[in-house]
Coordinates of C-alpha atoms in Angstrom, one line a residue:
X25 CA 98.7 89.8 102.8
X26 CA 96.7 92.7 101.1
X27 CA 97.4 94.3 97.9
X28 CA 99.4 91.5 96.2
X29 CA 99.1 88.1 94.6
X30 CA 99.3 85.9 97.8
X31 CA 96.2 84.7 99.9
X32 CA 94.0 87.8 100.7
X33 CA 95.6 89.8 97.9
X34 CA 93.8 91.4 95.3
X35 CA 94.5 88.4 92.8
X36 CA 93.7 85.9 95.7
X37 CA 94.4 82.3 95.8
X38 CA 93.2 80.3 92.8
X39 CA 93.5 83.2 90.3
X40 CA 97.1 82.6 89.6
X41 CA 98.4 79.3 88.9
X42 CA 102.4 79.0 88.6
X43 CA 105.1 76.4 88.2
X44 CA 104.7 73.8 90.9
X45 CA 101.6 75.3 92.3
X46 CA 103.7 78.1 94.2
X47 CA 101.3 80.9 93.9
X48 CA 100.0 81.8 97.4
X49 CA 102.2 79.3 99.2
X50 CA 103.6 80.6 102.6
X51 CA 107.4 80.2 102.8
X52 CA 107.8 82.7 105.6
X53 CA 108.0 79.9 108.5
X54 CA 110.9 78.3 106.8
X55 CA 114.6 78.5 108.1
X56 CA 116.6 80.2 105.3
X57 CA 120.1 79.1 104.4
X58 CA 120.8 82.8 103.2
X59 CA 119.3 86.0 102.8
X60 CA 119.2 85.6 99.0
X61 CA 117.1 82.4 99.4
X62 CA 114.7 84.3 102.1
X63 CA 114.4 87.1 99.3
X64 CA 113.6 84.6 96.5
X65 CA 111.0 82.8 98.6
X66 CA 109.3 85.7 100.3
X67 CA 110.4 88.9 98.9
X68 CA 111.5 89.9 102.5
X69 CA 115.0 90.7 103.7
X70 CA 116.6 89.6 106.8
X71 CA 117.5 93.2 107.4
X72 CA 113.9 94.5 107.5
X73 CA 114.6 96.8 104.4
X74 CA 111.5 96.8 102.2
X75 CA 111.5 94.9 98.8
X76 CA 108.6 96.1 96.6
X77 CA 107.9 95.9 93.0
X78 CA 105.8 97.4 90.1
X79 CA 104.0 95.7 87.6
X80 CA 104.5 98.1 84.6
X81 CA 101.7 97.1 82.1
X82 CA 99.3 95.0 84.0
X83 CA 98.9 97.1 87.1
X84 CA 99.6 100.6 85.6
X85 CA 102.9 100.8 87.5
X86 CA 101.3 100.2 90.9
X87 CA 103.7 99.5 93.8
X88 CA 102.7 96.1 95.1
X89 CA 103.7 93.5 97.8
X90 CA 102.9 90.0 98.5
X91 CA 104.6 88.3 95.6
X92 CA 108.1 86.7 95.4
X93 CA 110.4 85.4 92.7
X94 CA 109.3 81.8 93.5
X95 CA 105.7 82.5 92.6
X96 CA 106.5 82.7 89.1
X97 CA 109.8 81.0 88.5
X98 CA 109.3 78.1 90.9
X99 CA 111.4 76.7 93.7
X100 CA 114.0 75.4 91.2
X101 CA 114.0 78.6 89.0
X102 CA 112.9 76.7 86.0
X103 CA 110.0 78.8 85.3
X104 CA 107.0 77.4 83.3
X105 CA 103.4 78.7 82.4
X106 CA 101.5 80.8 84.5
X107 CA 97.8 81.3 84.2
X108 CA 96.9 84.8 85.4
X109 CA 93.2 85.6 85.4
X110 CA 92.6 85.9 81.6
X111 CA 96.2 85.6 80.5
X112 CA 98.7 82.8 80.2
X113 CA 102.5 83.8 80.6
X114 CA 105.6 81.8 79.8
X115 CA 108.1 82.4 82.7
X116 CA 111.6 81.9 81.6
X117 CA 114.1 79.5 83.3
X118 CA 116.3 81.8 85.6
X119 CA 118.9 78.8 86.5
X120 CA 122.5 79.9 86.3
X121 CA 123.1 77.2 83.6
X122 CA 120.4 78.8 81.5
X123 CA 121.1 82.4 82.0
X124 CA 124.7 82.2 81.2
X125 CA 123.9 80.3 77.8
X126 CA 124.0 82.3 74.5
X127 CA 120.7 83.2 73.2
X128 CA 119.6 84.2 69.8
X129 CA 118.2 87.5 70.7
X130 CA 120.8 88.6 73.5
X131 CA 124.0 87.8 74.9
X132 CA 124.4 85.6 78.0
X133 CA 123.4 87.3 81.4
X134 CA 126.1 88.6 83.8
X135 CA 125.8 89.7 87.4
X136 CA 125.4 93.3 86.2
X137 CA 122.6 92.4 83.5
X138 CA 120.7 90.2 85.9
X139 CA 120.4 93.2 88.3
X140 CA 119.2 95.4 85.4
X141 CA 116.5 92.6 84.5
X142 CA 115.4 92.4 88.1
X143 CA 115.2 96.3 88.7
X144 CA 114.5 97.7 85.3
X145 CA 112.9 94.9 83.4
X146 CA 115.8 94.8 80.6
X147 CA 117.5 91.8 79.0
X148 CA 121.3 91.9 78.2
X149 CA 120.6 93.4 74.8
X150 CA 118.5 96.4 76.6
X151 CA 115.2 95.0 75.3
X152 CA 112.2 95.1 77.6
X153 CA 111.3 91.8 79.3
X154 CA 107.5 90.7 79.5
X155 CA 105.2 93.1 80.8
X156 CA 104.6 90.3 83.6
X157 CA 108.1 90.7 85.1
X158 CA 107.9 93.1 88.0
X159 CA 110.3 95.8 88.4
X160 CA 111.8 95.4 91.8
X161 CA 113.0 98.0 94.3
X162 CA 115.6 96.5 96.4
X163 CA 118.8 97.5 98.0
X164 CA 122.1 97.0 96.4
X165 CA 123.1 94.5 99.5
X166 CA 119.9 92.6 99.0
X167 CA 120.2 92.4 95.2
X168 CA 123.7 91.0 95.6
X169 CA 122.5 88.3 98.1
X170 CA 119.6 87.4 95.8
X171 CA 121.9 87.0 92.9
X172 CA 124.3 85.0 95.0
X173 CA 121.4 82.7 95.6
X174 CA 120.2 82.6 92.0
X175 CA 123.8 81.4 90.9
X176 CA 123.1 78.3 93.0
X177 CA 119.9 77.3 91.2

């Protein structure tokens, strides 16, 4: 894949290391239990609709492909530390239990605020998420499927 973080992408294998060693791992040959799982693991929709993202700070808002949620948040959604070239990024836990807990700096996430985090990079209080969080361009149906899957993590 070209232009992204996976094998053959501009970051290439070995330049990013995420939770559980997921960066660059190929999940495209798996059988998926749901479209949401497919999106989480591959950033592709069963419908064929494109799912792309922008990296606001690091990439100058460049539209990219080849990266999926699992690459940073891990298979179990628990996040961890990612080494990305010269940076280390702490990736948050996005399991349902963690997202729905009260936080010091913002209220618990809801379905609507999770949608906003994914597409706009904002937390429930309206504050910007980390520069490393992509802003995803995803259809409403696919976004609902993804959130249904996240609720099971």
